[in-house]
CSV table of C-alpha atoms and ligand atoms in Angstrom, one decimal:
chain,number,residue,atom,x,y,z
A,1,UNK,CA,-28.6,26.5,-46.8
A,2,UNK,CA,-31.6,24.6,-45.6
A,3,UNK,CA,-34.8,26.5,-46.4
A,4,UNK,CA,-38.6,25.9,-45.9
A,5,UNK,CA,-41.3,26.4,-48.4
A,6,UNK,CA,-45.0,25.9,-48.6
A,7,UNK,CA,-46.9,23.7,-51.0
A,8,UNK,CA,-50.5,22.6,-51.6
A,9,UNK,CA,-51.7,19.5,-53.5
A,10,UNK,CA,-54.8,21.2,-55.0
A,11,UNK,CA,-58.4,19.8,-55.3
A,12,UNK,CA,-58.0,18.6,-58.9
A,13,UNK,CA,-55.0,16.4,-58.0
A,14,UNK,CA,-56.6,15.1,-54.8
A,15,UNK,CA,-59.8,14.2,-56.7
A,16,UNK,CA,-57.9,12.4,-59.4
A,17,UNK,CA,-56.0,10.3,-56.8
A,18,UNK,CA,-52.6,11.8,-57.5
A,19,UNK,CA,-51.7,12.9,-54.0
A,20,UNK,CA,-49.5,9.9,-53.1
A,21,UNK,CA,-47.7,10.1,-56.5
A,22,UNK,CA,-47.0,13.8,-56.1
A,23,UNK,CA,-45.7,13.3,-52.6
A,24,UNK,CA,-43.4,10.5,-53.9
A,25,UNK,CA,-42.0,12.8,-56.6
A,26,UNK,CA,-41.5,15.6,-53.9
A,27,UNK,CA,-39.6,13.2,-51.7
A,28,UNK,CA,-37.5,11.8,-54.6
A,29,UNK,CA,-36.5,15.3,-55.4
A,30,UNK,CA,-34.9,15.6,-51.9
A,31,UNK,CA,-37.5,17.5,-50.0
A,32,UNK,CA,-38.2,16.6,-46.3
A,33,UNK,CA,-41.9,16.8,-45.4
A,34,UNK,CA,-41.9,18.9,-42.2
A,35,UNK,CA,-45.7,18.9,-41.8
A,36,UNK,CA,-48.8,18.0,-43.8
A,37,UNK,CA,-52.5,17.8,-43.3
A,38,UNK,CA,-55.7,17.2,-45.3
A,39,UNK,CA,-58.4,19.9,-45.1
A,40,UNK,CA,-61.2,21.6,-47.0
A,41,UNK,CA,-61.1,25.4,-47.3
A,42,UNK,CA,-64.2,27.7,-47.2
A,43,UNK,CA,-64.4,30.3,-50.0
A,44,UNK,CA,-63.5,33.0,-47.5
A,45,UNK,CA,-60.4,31.0,-46.3
A,46,UNK,CA,-59.3,30.5,-50.0
A,47,UNK,CA,-59.7,34.3,-50.5
A,48,UNK,CA,-57.6,35.0,-47.5
A,49,UNK,CA,-54.8,32.7,-48.8
A,50,UNK,CA,-54.8,34.2,-52.3
A,51,UNK,CA,-55.4,37.8,-51.1
A,52,UNK,CA,-52.5,39.1,-53.3
A,53,UNK,CA,-54.5,38.0,-56.4
A,54,UNK,CA,-57.7,39.7,-55.3
A,55,UNK,CA,-57.7,42.2,-58.2
A,56,UNK,CA,-57.1,39.5,-60.9
A,57,UNK,CA,-59.9,38.6,-63.2
A,58,UNK,CA,-59.6,34.9,-62.3
A,59,UNK,CA,-59.8,35.5,-58.5
A,60,UNK,CA,-63.4,34.2,-58.2
A,61,UNK,CA,-62.7,31.1,-60.3
A,62,UNK,CA,-59.4,30.5,-58.4
A,63,UNK,CA,-61.0,30.7,-54.9
A,64,UNK,CA,-64.1,28.7,-55.9
A,65,UNK,CA,-61.8,26.0,-57.2
A,66,UNK,CA,-59.6,26.0,-54.1
A,67,UNK,CA,-62.7,25.6,-52.0
A,68,UNK,CA,-64.1,22.8,-54.2
A,69,UNK,CA,-62.7,19.8,-52.3
A,70,UNK,CA,-60.0,18.6,-49.9
A,71,UNK,CA,-56.4,19.8,-50.3
A,72,UNK,CA,-53.1,18.8,-48.8
A,73,UNK,CA,-51.2,21.8,-47.5
A,74,UNK,CA,-47.6,21.1,-46.5
A,75,UNK,CA,-44.3,22.5,-45.4
A,76,UNK,CA,-41.2,21.3,-47.2
A,77,UNK,CA,-37.5,21.6,-46.4
A,78,UNK,CA,-34.3,21.3,-48.3
A,79,UNK,CA,-31.4,23.5,-49.6
A,80,UNK,CA,-32.8,26.1,-51.9
A,81,UNK,CA,-36.4,24.8,-51.3
A,82,UNK,CA,-38.3,27.7,-52.7
A,83,UNK,CA,-36.7,27.8,-56.1
A,84,UNK,CA,-36.2,24.0,-56.4
A,85,UNK,CA,-39.9,23.4,-55.7
A,86,UNK,CA,-40.9,25.8,-58.4
A,87,UNK,CA,-38.6,24.0,-60.8
A,88,UNK,CA,-40.1,20.7,-59.8
A,89,UNK,CA,-43.6,22.1,-60.3
A,90,UNK,CA,-43.0,23.5,-63.8
A,91,UNK,CA,-44.8,26.5,-65.4
A,92,UNK,CA,-48.1,27.7,-64.1
A,93,UNK,CA,-49.8,26.6,-67.3
A,94,UNK,CA,-49.2,22.8,-67.7
A,95,UNK,CA,-49.2,23.2,-71.5
A,96,UNK,CA,-46.0,25.2,-71.1
A,97,UNK,CA,-44.5,23.0,-68.3
A,98,UNK,CA,-41.3,21.0,-69.0
A,99,UNK,CA,-41.4,17.2,-69.3
A,100,UNK,CA,-41.2,15.4,-65.9
A,101,UNK,CA,-42.5,18.4,-63.9
A,102,UNK,CA,-45.5,18.0,-61.5
A,103,UNK,CA,-47.8,20.2,-63.6
A,104,UNK,CA,-46.8,18.4,-66.8
A,105,UNK,CA,-47.6,15.1,-65.2
A,106,UNK,CA,-50.6,15.8,-63.1
A,107,UNK,CA,-52.3,19.1,-64.1
A,108,UNK,CA,-54.9,19.8,-66.7
A,109,UNK,CA,-55.2,23.6,-67.1
A,110,UNK,CA,-53.7,26.9,-65.8
A,111,UNK,CA,-56.6,27.2,-63.3
A,112,UNK,CA,-56.6,23.5,-62.2
A,113,UNK,CA,-52.8,23.1,-62.0
A,114,UNK,CA,-52.4,20.4,-59.3
A,115,UNK,CA,-49.9,22.1,-57.0
A,116,UNK,CA,-49.0,25.4,-55.5
A,117,UNK,CA,-45.6,26.5,-54.3
A,118,UNK,CA,-44.5,29.7,-52.6
A,119,UNK,CA,-42.7,32.2,-54.9
A,120,UNK,CA,-40.4,34.0,-52.3
A,121,UNK,CA,-39.3,33.9,-48.7
A,122,UNK,CA,-41.8,36.5,-47.6
A,123,UNK,CA,-44.7,34.6,-49.2
A,124,UNK,CA,-43.5,31.3,-47.8
A,125,UNK,CA,-43.6,32.8,-44.3
A,126,UNK,CA,-47.1,34.1,-44.7
A,127,UNK,CA,-48.4,30.9,-46.4
A,128,UNK,CA,-46.8,28.5,-43.7
A,129,UNK,CA,-48.4,30.7,-41.0
A,130,UNK,CA,-51.8,30.7,-42.7
A,131,UNK,CA,-52.1,26.9,-42.4
A,132,UNK,CA,-49.7,25.7,-39.6
A,133,UNK,CA,-49.2,26.6,-36.0
A,134,UNK,CA,-45.6,26.7,-34.5
A,135,UNK,CA,-46.2,23.4,-32.6
A,136,UNK,CA,-46.9,21.6,-36.0
A,137,UNK,CA,-43.5,22.7,-37.4
A,138,UNK,CA,-41.0,21.1,-35.0
B,1,LIG,P1,-50.7,29.3,-57.9
B,1,LIG,O1,-49.3,29.1,-58.0
B,1,LIG,O2,-51.4,28.5,-56.8
B,1,LIG,O3,-51.0,30.8,-57.6
B,1,LIG,C1,-52.0,31.6,-58.2
B,1,LIG,C2,-52.9,30.7,-59.0
B,1,LIG,O4,-53.7,31.5,-59.9
B,1,LIG,C3,-52.0,29.9,-60.0
B,1,LIG,O5,-51.4,28.9,-59.3
B,1,LIG,C4,-53.1,29.4,-61.0
B,1,LIG,O6,-53.7,28.2,-60.6
B,1,LIG,C5,-54.1,30.6,-60.9
B,1,LIG,N1,-54.1,31.3,-62.2
B,1,LIG,C6,-53.0,32.0,-62.7
B,1,LIG,N2,-53.4,32.5,-63.9
B,1,LIG,C7,-54.7,32.1,-64.2
B,1,LIG,C8,-55.6,32.3,-65.2
B,1,LIG,N3,-55.3,33.0,-66.3
B,1,LIG,N4,-56.8,31.7,-65.1
B,1,LIG,C9,-57.2,31.0,-64.0
B,1,LIG,N5,-56.3,30.8,-62.9
B,1,LIG,C10,-55.1,31.3,-63.0
């Protein structure tokens, strides 16, 4: 059944000029881009997005990084979108990611790992709503 998920092209990948290549890989994998924009987050906005990780030792580093430059948040749609995007992205640590995955191809470290993808329906709903208004999701 068709499902929506949320993704971000992170600051490292945007700075390196990989945004278009990542979008092409996402489309080739069968995802429809429902909505996309380019924005820069403040540290507080990054903290709000990653609030579930607030107690982690890497929270400061993660939110500094996510506020360090422009990102492309987007909403994607396909059958089984949440799980399929996570397969396409590969492991959180690019050193452990399979060949051909987005993190293997475009990421440099566990902290600067090129892309984000929602891990469950509940998180996808929160994350889509954090960045997009209903009118942007027709
Ligand atoms: P993401 O899928 O966006 O969700 C949480 C992020 O925390 C994750 O990608 C990583 O970029 C980051 N992260 C996870 N583990 C570590 C770590 N050990 N050090 C730094 N960042 C991490």
